[in-house]
mmCIF file with all atom_site columns, C-alpha atoms in Angstrom:
data_model
loop_
_atom_site.group_PDB
_atom_site.id
_atom_site.type_symbol
_atom_site.label_atom_id
_atom_site.label_alt_id
_atom_site.label_comp_id
_atom_site.label_asym_id
_atom_site.label_entity_id
_atom_site.label_seq_id
_atom_site.pdbx_PDB_ins_code
_atom_site.Cartn_x
_atom_site.Cartn_y
_atom_site.Cartn_z
_atom_site.occupancy
_atom_site.B_iso_or_equiv
_atom_site.pdbx_formal_charge
_atom_site.auth_seq_id
_atom_site.auth_comp_id
_atom_site.auth_asym_id
_atom_site.auth_atom_id
_atom_site.pdbx_PDB_model_num
ATOM 1   C CA . MET A 1 1   ? 0.015   0.118   -0.044  1.00 0.00 ? 1438 MET A CA 1
ATOM 2   C CA . ILE A 1 2   ? 1.182   3.266   -1.008  1.00 0.00 ? 1439 ILE A CA 1
ATOM 3   C CA . PHE A 1 3   ? -1.038  5.626   0.701   1.00 0.00 ? 1440 PHE A CA 1
ATOM 4   C CA . THR A 1 4   ? -3.459  4.976   3.743   1.00 0.00 ? 1441 THR A CA 1
ATOM 5   C CA . HIS A 1 5   ? -6.423  3.072   3.102   1.00 0.00 ? 1442 HIS A CA 1
ATOM 6   C CA . ASP A 1 6   ? -8.763  6.312   3.381   1.00 0.00 ? 1443 ASP A CA 1
ATOM 7   C CA . THR A 1 7   ? -6.487  7.847   1.013   1.00 0.00 ? 1444 THR A CA 1
ATOM 8   C CA . GLU A 1 8   ? -6.630  5.155   -1.460  1.00 0.00 ? 1445 GLU A CA 1
ATOM 9   C CA . HIS A 1 9   ? -10.417 5.124   -1.162  1.00 0.00 ? 1446 HIS A CA 1
ATOM 10  C CA . ALA A 1 10  ? -10.667 8.801   -1.588  1.00 0.00 ? 1447 ALA A CA 1
ATOM 11  C CA . LEU A 1 11  ? -8.498  8.593   -5.108  1.00 0.00 ? 1448 LEU A CA 1
ATOM 12  C CA . ALA A 1 12  ? -10.721 5.594   -6.287  1.00 0.00 ? 1449 ALA A CA 1
ATOM 13  C CA . VAL A 1 13  ? -13.884 7.862   -5.658  1.00 0.00 ? 1450 VAL A CA 1
ATOM 14  C CA . VAL A 1 14  ? -12.372 10.714  -7.604  1.00 0.00 ? 1451 VAL A CA 1
ATOM 15  C CA . VAL A 1 15  ? -11.342 8.443   -10.598 1.00 0.00 ? 1452 VAL A CA 1
ATOM 16  C CA . ASP A 1 16  ? -15.089 6.871   -10.472 1.00 0.00 ? 1453 ASP A CA 1
ATOM 17  C CA . LEU A 1 17  ? -16.257 10.425  -10.648 1.00 0.00 ? 1454 LEU A CA 1
ATOM 18  C CA . ILE A 1 18  ? -14.187 11.673  -13.319 1.00 0.00 ? 1455 ILE A CA 1
ATOM 19  C CA . ASN A 1 19  ? -15.015 8.526   -15.515 1.00 0.00 ? 1456 ASN A CA 1
ATOM 20  C CA . THR A 1 20  ? -18.911 9.226   -15.032 1.00 0.00 ? 1457 THR A CA 1
ATOM 21  C CA . GLY A 1 21  ? -18.136 12.130  -17.349 1.00 0.00 ? 1458 GLY A CA 1
ATOM 22  C CA . ALA A 1 22  ? -18.418 12.522  -21.025 1.00 0.00 ? 1459 ALA A CA 1
ATOM 23  C CA . ALA A 1 23  ? -15.057 13.913  -21.406 1.00 0.00 ? 1460 ALA A CA 1
ATOM 24  C CA . ALA A 1 24  ? -13.542 10.725  -19.984 1.00 0.00 ? 1461 ALA A CA 1
ATOM 25  C CA . SER A 1 25  ? -16.109 8.035   -21.041 1.00 0.00 ? 1462 SER A CA 1
ATOM 26  C CA . GLY A 1 26  ? -17.738 9.581   -24.160 1.00 0.00 ? 1463 GLY A CA 1
ATOM 27  C CA . ALA A 1 27  ? -21.339 9.832   -22.372 1.00 0.00 ? 1464 ALA A CA 1
ATOM 28  C CA . GLU A 1 28  ? -22.830 11.182  -19.071 1.00 0.00 ? 1465 GLU A CA 1
ATOM 29  C CA . ARG A 1 29  ? -23.027 8.593   -16.484 1.00 0.00 ? 1466 ARG A CA 1
ATOM 30  C CA . LEU A 1 30  ? -24.131 10.741  -13.506 1.00 0.00 ? 1467 LEU A CA 1
ATOM 31  C CA . GLY A 1 31  ? -27.437 11.816  -15.229 1.00 0.00 ? 1468 GLY A CA 1
ATOM 32  C CA . GLY A 1 32  ? -29.373 13.626  -12.341 1.00 0.00 ? 1469 GLY A CA 1
ATOM 33  C CA . LEU A 1 33  ? -30.102 12.725  -8.888  1.00 0.00 ? 1470 LEU A CA 1
ATOM 34  C CA . PRO A 1 34  ? -30.725 9.061   -9.302  1.00 0.00 ? 1471 PRO A CA 1
ATOM 35  C CA . GLY A 1 35  ? -27.183 8.930   -11.044 1.00 0.00 ? 1472 GLY A CA 1
ATOM 36  C CA . LEU A 1 36  ? -25.624 11.015  -8.062  1.00 0.00 ? 1473 LEU A CA 1
ATOM 37  C CA . ARG A 1 37  ? -27.380 8.644   -5.327  1.00 0.00 ? 1474 ARG A CA 1
ATOM 38  C CA . SER A 1 38  ? -25.824 5.500   -7.130  1.00 0.00 ? 1475 SER A CA 1
ATOM 39  C CA . PHE A 1 39  ? -22.466 7.145   -7.206  1.00 0.00 ? 1476 PHE A CA 1
ATOM 40  C CA . VAL A 1 40  ? -22.873 7.746   -3.459  1.00 0.00 ? 1477 VAL A CA 1
ATOM 41  C CA . GLU A 1 41  ? -23.989 4.101   -2.993  1.00 0.00 ? 1478 GLU A CA 1
ATOM 42  C CA . ARG A 1 42  ? -21.271 2.750   -4.861  1.00 0.00 ? 1479 ARG A CA 1
ATOM 43  C CA . ASN A 1 43  ? -18.649 4.508   -3.200  1.00 0.00 ? 1480 ASN A CA 1
ATOM 44  C CA . ALA A 1 44  ? -20.029 3.643   0.180   1.00 0.00 ? 1481 ALA A CA 1
ATOM 45  C CA . PHE A 1 45  ? -19.949 7.482   1.410   1.00 0.00 ? 1482 PHE A CA 1
ATOM 46  C CA . SER A 1 46  ? -20.734 7.900   4.893   1.00 0.00 ? 1483 SER A CA 1
ATOM 47  C CA . ASP A 1 47  ? -22.898 10.571  6.751   1.00 0.00 ? 1484 ASP A CA 1
ATOM 48  C CA . VAL A 1 48  ? -24.723 11.920  3.403   1.00 0.00 ? 1485 VAL A CA 1
ATOM 49  C CA . GLY A 1 49  ? -28.076 13.113  3.986   1.00 0.00 ? 1486 GLY A CA 1
ATOM 50  C CA . ARG A 1 50  ? -30.755 14.150  1.076   1.00 0.00 ? 1487 ARG A CA 1
ATOM 51  C CA . LEU A 1 51  ? -29.488 14.784  -2.091  1.00 0.00 ? 1488 LEU A CA 1
ATOM 52  C CA . THR A 1 52  ? -30.594 17.993  -3.892  1.00 0.00 ? 1489 THR A CA 1
ATOM 53  C CA . GLU A 1 53  ? -29.851 19.711  -7.378  1.00 0.00 ? 1490 GLU A CA 1
ATOM 54  C CA . SER A 1 54  ? -27.459 22.208  -5.625  1.00 0.00 ? 1491 SER A CA 1
ATOM 55  C CA . ASP A 1 55  ? -25.533 18.923  -4.597  1.00 0.00 ? 1492 ASP A CA 1
ATOM 56  C CA . LEU A 1 56  ? -25.466 17.781  -8.243  1.00 0.00 ? 1493 LEU A CA 1
ATOM 57  C CA . LEU A 1 57  ? -24.124 20.834  -9.621  1.00 0.00 ? 1494 LEU A CA 1
ATOM 58  C CA . ARG A 1 58  ? -21.256 21.141  -7.087  1.00 0.00 ? 1495 ARG A CA 1
ATOM 59  C CA . VAL A 1 59  ? -20.337 17.519  -7.840  1.00 0.00 ? 1496 VAL A CA 1
ATOM 60  C CA . LEU A 1 60  ? -20.347 17.926  -11.581 1.00 0.00 ? 1497 LEU A CA 1
ATOM 61  C CA . ASP A 1 61  ? -18.264 21.170  -11.006 1.00 0.00 ? 1498 ASP A CA 1
ATOM 62  C CA . LEU A 1 62  ? -15.747 19.401  -8.910  1.00 0.00 ? 1499 LEU A CA 1
ATOM 63  C CA . ARG A 1 63  ? -15.632 16.476  -11.327 1.00 0.00 ? 1500 ARG A CA 1
ATOM 64  C CA . THR A 1 64  ? -14.348 18.891  -14.216 1.00 0.00 ? 1501 THR A CA 1
ATOM 65  C CA . ARG A 1 65  ? -11.860 20.262  -11.736 1.00 0.00 ? 1502 ARG A CA 1
ATOM 66  C CA . PHE A 1 66  ? -10.467 17.153  -10.379 1.00 0.00 ? 1503 PHE A CA 1
ATOM 67  C CA . HIS A 1 67  ? -10.025 16.047  -14.264 1.00 0.00 ? 1504 HIS A CA 1
ATOM 68  C CA . ALA A 1 68  ? -7.930  18.889  -14.786 1.00 0.00 ? 1505 ALA A CA 1
ATOM 69  C CA . VAL A 1 69  ? -5.791  17.869  -11.762 1.00 0.00 ? 1506 VAL A CA 1
ATOM 70  C CA . PHE A 1 70  ? -5.066  14.799  -14.170 1.00 0.00 ? 1507 PHE A CA 1
ATOM 71  C CA . ARG A 1 71  ? -4.422  16.669  -17.237 1.00 0.00 ? 1508 ARG A CA 1
ATOM 72  C CA . ALA A 1 72  ? -2.279  19.329  -15.245 1.00 0.00 ? 1509 ALA A CA 1
ATOM 73  C CA . GLY A 1 73  ? 1.040   17.790  -16.660 1.00 0.00 ? 1510 GLY A CA 1
ATOM 74  C CA . ASP A 1 74  ? 3.126   19.418  -13.929 1.00 0.00 ? 1511 ASP A CA 1
ATOM 75  C CA . VAL A 1 75  ? 3.444   20.015  -10.259 1.00 0.00 ? 1512 VAL A CA 1
ATOM 76  C CA . PRO A 1 76  ? 3.006   23.376  -10.011 1.00 0.00 ? 1513 PRO A CA 1
ATOM 77  C CA . SER A 1 77  ? -0.426  23.377  -12.450 1.00 0.00 ? 1514 SER A CA 1
ATOM 78  C CA . ALA A 1 78  ? -1.695  20.533  -10.183 1.00 0.00 ? 1515 ALA A CA 1
ATOM 79  C CA . VAL A 1 79  ? -0.810  22.478  -6.886  1.00 0.00 ? 1516 VAL A CA 1
ATOM 80  C CA . GLY A 1 80  ? -2.593  25.286  -8.191  1.00 0.00 ? 1517 GLY A CA 1
ATOM 81  C CA . ARG A 1 81  ? -5.824  23.319  -9.092  1.00 0.00 ? 1518 ARG A CA 1
ATOM 82  C CA . ILE A 1 82  ? -5.831  21.247  -5.921  1.00 0.00 ? 1519 ILE A CA 1
ATOM 83  C CA . ASN A 1 83  ? -5.270  24.251  -3.502  1.00 0.00 ? 1520 ASN A CA 1
ATOM 84  C CA . GLU A 1 84  ? -8.201  26.013  -5.076  1.00 0.00 ? 1521 GLU A CA 1
ATOM 85  C CA . ILE A 1 85  ? -10.456 23.085  -4.582  1.00 0.00 ? 1522 ILE A CA 1
ATOM 86  C CA . VAL A 1 86  ? -9.628  22.467  -1.086  1.00 0.00 ? 1523 VAL A CA 1
ATOM 87  C CA . GLY A 1 87  ? -9.007  26.383  -0.514  1.00 0.00 ? 1524 GLY A CA 1
ATOM 88  C CA . GLU A 1 88  ? -12.855 26.772  -1.123  1.00 0.00 ? 1525 GLU A CA 1
ATOM 89  C CA . VAL A 1 89  ? -14.057 24.440  1.539   1.00 0.00 ? 1526 VAL A CA 1
ATOM 90  C CA . ARG A 1 90  ? -14.463 24.464  5.291   1.00 0.00 ? 1527 ARG A CA 1
ATOM 91  C CA . THR A 1 91  ? -12.194 21.361  6.420   1.00 0.00 ? 1528 THR A CA 1
ATOM 92  C CA . THR A 1 92  ? -12.951 19.991  9.720   1.00 0.00 ? 1529 THR A CA 1
ATOM 93  C CA . PRO A 1 93  ? -10.078 17.354  10.179  1.00 0.00 ? 1530 PRO A CA 1
ATOM 94  C CA . HIS A 1 94  ? -11.190 14.767  12.894  1.00 0.00 ? 1531 HIS A CA 1
ATOM 95  C CA . LEU A 1 95  ? -10.361 11.122  13.430  1.00 0.00 ? 1532 LEU A CA 1
ATOM 96  C CA . THR A 1 96  ? -13.230 8.522   13.047  1.00 0.00 ? 1533 THR A CA 1
ATOM 97  C CA . ASP A 1 97  ? -13.474 4.529   12.997  1.00 0.00 ? 1534 ASP A CA 1
ATOM 98  C CA . HIS A 1 98  ? -16.969 4.220   11.024  1.00 0.00 ? 1535 HIS A CA 1
ATOM 99  C CA . ASP A 1 99  ? -18.004 1.207   9.155   1.00 0.00 ? 1536 ASP A CA 1
ATOM 100 C CA . GLY A 1 100 ? -15.245 -1.411  10.612  1.00 0.00 ? 1537 GLY A CA 1
ATOM 101 C CA . TYR A 1 101 ? -12.521 0.651   9.299   1.00 0.00 ? 1538 TYR A CA 1
ATOM 102 C CA . ASP A 1 102 ? -9.555  1.551   11.472  1.00 0.00 ? 1539 ASP A CA 1
ATOM 103 C CA . TRP A 1 103 ? -8.991  5.251   12.743  1.00 0.00 ? 1540 TRP A CA 1
ATOM 104 C CA . HIS A 1 104 ? -8.559  7.499   9.728   1.00 0.00 ? 1541 HIS A CA 1
ATOM 105 C CA . VAL A 1 105 ? -9.201  11.117  8.976   1.00 0.00 ? 1542 VAL A CA 1
ATOM 106 C CA . HIS A 1 106 ? -11.796 12.866  7.444   1.00 0.00 ? 1543 HIS A CA 1
ATOM 107 C CA . PHE A 1 107 ? -11.294 16.319  6.392   1.00 0.00 ? 1544 PHE A CA 1
ATOM 108 C CA . PHE A 1 108 ? -15.082 17.222  5.967   1.00 0.00 ? 1545 PHE A CA 1
ATOM 109 C CA . ALA A 1 109 ? -17.402 18.291  8.900   1.00 0.00 ? 1546 ALA A CA 1
ATOM 110 C CA . PRO A 1 110 ? -19.813 15.796  10.060  1.00 0.00 ? 1547 PRO A CA 1
ATOM 111 C CA . GLY A 1 111 ? -23.110 16.111  8.068   1.00 0.00 ? 1548 GLY A CA 1
ATOM 112 C CA . ALA A 1 112 ? -21.157 18.488  5.431   1.00 0.00 ? 1549 ALA A CA 1
ATOM 113 C CA . PRO A 1 113 ? -22.817 18.618  2.025   1.00 0.00 ? 1550 PRO A CA 1
ATOM 114 C CA . LEU A 1 114 ? -21.734 15.934  -0.544  1.00 0.00 ? 1551 LEU A CA 1
ATOM 115 C CA . GLY A 1 115 ? -19.683 18.581  -2.612  1.00 0.00 ? 1552 GLY A CA 1
ATOM 116 C CA . GLU A 1 116 ? -17.741 19.676  0.555   1.00 0.00 ? 1553 GLU A CA 1
ATOM 117 C CA . HIS A 1 117 ? -17.279 15.997  1.500   1.00 0.00 ? 1554 HIS A CA 1
ATOM 118 C CA . LEU A 1 118 ? -15.589 15.382  -1.987  1.00 0.00 ? 1555 LEU A CA 1
ATOM 119 C CA . ALA A 1 119 ? -13.853 18.584  -1.984  1.00 0.00 ? 1556 ALA A CA 1
ATOM 120 C CA . ALA A 1 120 ? -12.095 18.156  1.314   1.00 0.00 ? 1557 ALA A CA 1
ATOM 121 C CA . ASP A 1 121 ? -11.574 14.480  1.269   1.00 0.00 ? 1558 ASP A CA 1
ATOM 122 C CA . CYS A 1 122 ? -10.638 13.911  -2.325  1.00 0.00 ? 1559 CYS A CA 1
ATOM 123 C CA . GLY A 1 123 ? -8.974  17.022  -2.740  1.00 0.00 ? 1560 GLY A CA 1
ATOM 124 C CA . MET A 1 124 ? -6.710  16.395  0.319   1.00 0.00 ? 1561 MET A CA 1
ATOM 125 C CA . ALA A 1 125 ? -6.060  12.567  -1.152  1.00 0.00 ? 1562 ALA A CA 1
ATOM 126 C CA . LEU A 1 126 ? -4.857  14.329  -4.491  1.00 0.00 ? 1563 LEU A CA 1
ATOM 127 C CA . ALA A 1 127 ? -2.659  16.474  -2.368  1.00 0.00 ? 1564 ALA A CA 1
ATOM 128 C CA . TYR A 1 128 ? -0.875  13.861  -0.487  1.00 0.00 ? 1565 TYR A CA 1
ATOM 129 C CA . VAL A 1 129 ? -0.298  12.299  -4.021  1.00 0.00 ? 1566 VAL A CA 1
ATOM 130 C CA . VAL A 1 130 ? 1.628   15.403  -5.133  1.00 0.00 ? 1567 VAL A CA 1
ATOM 131 C CA . ALA A 1 131 ? 3.037   16.153  -1.870  1.00 0.00 ? 1568 ALA A CA 1
ATOM 132 C CA . ALA A 1 132 ? 4.716   12.418  -1.777  1.00 0.00 ? 1569 ALA A CA 1
ATOM 133 C CA . GLY A 1 133 ? 6.089   13.590  -5.197  1.00 0.00 ? 1570 GLY A CA 1
ATOM 134 C CA . GLU A 1 134 ? 3.899   10.700  -7.244  1.00 0.00 ? 1571 GLU A CA 1
ATOM 135 C CA . LEU A 1 135 ? 1.934   13.038  -9.664  1.00 0.00 ? 1572 LEU A CA 1
ATOM 136 C CA . ASP A 1 136 ? 2.646   10.686  -12.392 1.00 0.00 ? 1573 ASP A CA 1
ATOM 137 C CA . ARG A 1 137 ? 0.727   8.051   -10.724 1.00 0.00 ? 1574 ARG A CA 1
ATOM 138 C CA . LEU A 1 138 ? -2.599  10.082  -12.076 1.00 0.00 ? 1575 LEU A CA 1
ATOM 139 C CA . ARG A 1 139 ? -3.108  9.122   -15.535 1.00 0.00 ? 1576 ARG A CA 1
ATOM 140 C CA . THR A 1 140 ? -5.346  8.540   -18.551 1.00 0.00 ? 1577 THR A CA 1
ATOM 141 C CA . CYS A 1 141 ? -5.976  5.094   -20.061 1.00 0.00 ? 1578 CYS A CA 1
ATOM 142 C CA . GLU A 1 142 ? -3.226  4.567   -22.542 1.00 0.00 ? 1579 GLU A CA 1
ATOM 143 C CA . ALA A 1 143 ? -5.746  2.709   -25.075 1.00 0.00 ? 1580 ALA A CA 1
ATOM 144 C CA . PRO A 1 144 ? -6.257  5.020   -28.053 1.00 0.00 ? 1581 PRO A CA 1
ATOM 145 C CA . ASP A 1 145 ? -9.933  5.062   -27.727 1.00 0.00 ? 1582 ASP A CA 1
ATOM 146 C CA . CYS A 1 146 ? -10.246 5.536   -24.231 1.00 0.00 ? 1583 CYS A CA 1
ATOM 147 C CA . ALA A 1 147 ? -9.926  8.734   -22.176 1.00 0.00 ? 1584 ALA A CA 1
ATOM 148 C CA . ARG A 1 148 ? -10.761 7.345   -18.681 1.00 0.00 ? 1585 ARG A CA 1
ATOM 149 C CA . VAL A 1 149 ? -8.537  8.239   -15.956 1.00 0.00 ? 1586 VAL A CA 1
ATOM 150 C CA . LEU A 1 150 ? -6.755  5.767   -13.397 1.00 0.00 ? 1587 LEU A CA 1
ATOM 151 C CA . VAL A 1 151 ? -4.388  5.985   -10.265 1.00 0.00 ? 1588 VAL A CA 1
ATOM 152 C CA . ASP A 1 152 ? -1.548  3.538   -10.531 1.00 0.00 ? 1589 ASP A CA 1
ATOM 153 C CA . LEU A 1 153 ? -0.891  2.114   -7.369  1.00 0.00 ? 1590 LEU A CA 1
ATOM 154 C CA . SER A 1 154 ? 1.257   -0.839  -8.397  1.00 0.00 ? 1591 SER A CA 1
ATOM 155 C CA . ARG A 1 155 ? 4.598   -0.992  -7.130  1.00 0.00 ? 1592 ARG A CA 1
ATOM 156 C CA . ASN A 1 156 ? 6.237   -0.590  -10.233 1.00 0.00 ? 1593 ASN A CA 1
ATOM 157 C CA . ARG A 1 157 ? 4.246   2.011   -11.761 1.00 0.00 ? 1594 ARG A CA 1
ATOM 158 C CA . CYS A 1 158 ? 3.298   -0.280  -14.612 1.00 0.00 ? 1595 CYS A CA 1
ATOM 159 C CA . ARG A 1 159 ? -0.460  0.197   -14.995 1.00 0.00 ? 1596 ARG A CA 1
ATOM 160 C CA . ARG A 1 160 ? -1.413  1.675   -18.377 1.00 0.00 ? 1597 ARG A CA 1
ATOM 161 C CA . TYR A 1 161 ? -4.996  1.057   -18.804 1.00 0.00 ? 1598 TYR A CA 1
ATOM 162 C CA . CYS A 1 162 ? -8.106  1.896   -16.902 1.00 0.00 ? 1599 CYS A CA 1
ATOM 163 C CA . ASP A 1 163 ? -9.395  -1.653  -16.836 1.00 0.00 ? 1600 ASP A CA 1
ATOM 164 C CA . SER A 1 164 ? -7.444  -4.745  -17.339 1.00 0.00 ? 1601 SER A CA 1
ATOM 165 C CA . ARG A 1 165 ? -10.278 -6.652  -18.722 1.00 0.00 ? 1602 ARG A CA 1
ATOM 166 C CA . THR A 1 166 ? -11.605 -4.106  -21.266 1.00 0.00 ? 1603 THR A CA 1
ATOM 167 C CA . CYS A 1 167 ? -8.671  -1.905  -22.446 1.00 0.00 ? 1604 CYS A CA 1
ATOM 168 C CA . GLY A 1 168 ? -6.096  -4.134  -21.188 1.00 0.00 ? 1605 GLY A CA 1
ATOM 169 C CA . ASN A 1 169 ? -7.002  -7.154  -22.817 1.00 0.00 ? 1606 ASN A CA 1
ATOM 170 C CA . ARG A 1 170 ? -8.139  -5.262  -26.037 1.00 0.00 ? 1607 ARG A CA 1
ATOM 171 C CA . MET A 1 171 ? -4.603  -3.637  -26.339 1.00 0.00 ? 1608 MET A CA 1
ATOM 172 C CA . HIS A 1 172 ? -2.979  -7.134  -25.750 1.00 0.00 ? 1609 HIS A CA 1
ATOM 173 C CA . VAL A 1 173 ? -5.066  -8.867  -28.302 1.00 0.00 ? 1610 VAL A CA 1
ATOM 174 C CA . ALA A 1 174 ? -4.289  -5.991  -30.779 1.00 0.00 ? 1611 ALA A CA 1
ATOM 175 C CA . ALA A 1 175 ? -0.649  -6.073  -29.955 1.00 0.00 ? 1612 ALA A CA 1
ATOM 176 C CA . TYR A 1 176 ? -0.429  -9.911  -30.233 1.00 0.00 ? 1613 TYR A CA 1
ATOM 177 C CA . ARG A 1 177 ? -2.257  -9.695  -33.865 1.00 0.00 ? 1614 ARG A CA 1
ATOM 178 C CA . ALA A 1 178 ? 0.384   -7.182  -34.721 1.00 0.00 ? 1615 ALA A CA 1
ATOM 179 C CA . ARG A 1 179 ? 3.327   -9.651  -33.701 1.00 0.00 ? 1616 ARG A CA 1
ATOM 180 C CA . GLN A 1 180 ? 1.648   -12.367 -35.616 1.00 0.00 ? 1617 GLN A CA 1
ATOM 181 C CA . ARG A 1 181 ? 1.369   -10.165 -38.755 1.00 0.00 ? 1618 ARG A CA 1
ATOM 182 C CA . GLU A 1 182 ? 4.985   -9.184  -38.700 1.00 0.00 ? 1619 GLU A CA 1
ATOM 183 C CA . ALA A 1 183 ? 6.092   -12.819 -38.308 1.00 0.00 ? 1620 ALA A CA 1
ATOM 184 C CA . GLY A 1 184 ? 4.091   -13.784 -41.370 1.00 0.00 ? 1621 GLY A CA 1
ATOM 185 C CA . GLY A 1 185 ? 1.160   -15.567 -39.312 1.00 0.00 ? 1622 GLY A CA 1
ATOM 186 C CA . PRO A 1 186 ? -2.285  -15.111 -39.881 1.00 0.00 ? 1623 PRO A CA 1
ATOM 187 C CA . SER A 1 187 ? -3.844  -11.725 -38.959 1.00 0.00 ? 1624 SER A CA 1
ATOM 188 C CA . SER A 1 188 ? -7.106  -12.810 -37.765 1.00 0.00 ? 1625 SER A CA 1
ATOM 189 C CA . PRO A 1 189 ? -8.441  -16.136 -36.618 1.00 0.00 ? 1626 PRO A CA 1
ATOM 190 C CA . GLN A 1 190 ? -9.631  -18.530 -39.052 1.00 0.00 ? 1627 GLN A CA 1
ATOM 191 C CA . LYS A 1 191 ? -13.532 -18.125 -40.025 1.00 0.00 ? 1628 LYS A CA 1
ATOM 192 C CA . GLU A 1 192 ? -15.274 -21.279 -39.463 1.00 0.00 ? 1629 GLU A CA 1
ATOM 193 C CA . THR A 1 193 ? -17.811 -22.231 -42.022 1.00 0.00 ? 1630 THR A CA 1
ATOM 194 C CA . ALA A 1 194 ? -21.063 -23.519 -40.584 1.00 0.00 ? 1631 ALA A CA 1
ATOM 195 C CA . SER A 1 195 ? -22.319 -26.756 -42.322 1.00 0.00 ? 1632 SER A CA 1
ATOM 196 C CA . HIS A 1 196 ? -25.994 -27.584 -42.168 1.00 0.00 ? 1633 HIS A CA 1
#
């Protein structure tokens, strides 16, 4: 584990949030309050009350701003964007051990709106990444037709694709077929003819 459990969880939340947007996945996947509720449930947020349209607007704004951190390209740009995000929210660091997790720090006030929760905890998680000199772990998938983001938490920094089962497999199959063509082998599997 490179970062603490709660930091890695917050980074996973940021990735999930960014990847709900059309800029990353080609289609809007947050889609109104039902989509926002699904996002909250999927990421096991604690202490989230009734969601409103203003929560949705704030989360959509944060999604764009978090995505800009992944696209920053250099530390000063990333730092500026992160500082703007966390600087706009009232942080109230406190220790908690909810839902069976050991003691960890939350940066948002208990009962805070979802946008403050995200800005504080996810903003601080991104701050820890930059402070640790690990900005290059915030990446965009290397598959040519994919713009989804990922956080590479592998020891040797070798993660290249947002999902090994989809983009990873597609790219490995494409590389295999390219090697087969270069070696003079078949470029595609033989088509079977059905006999009736």
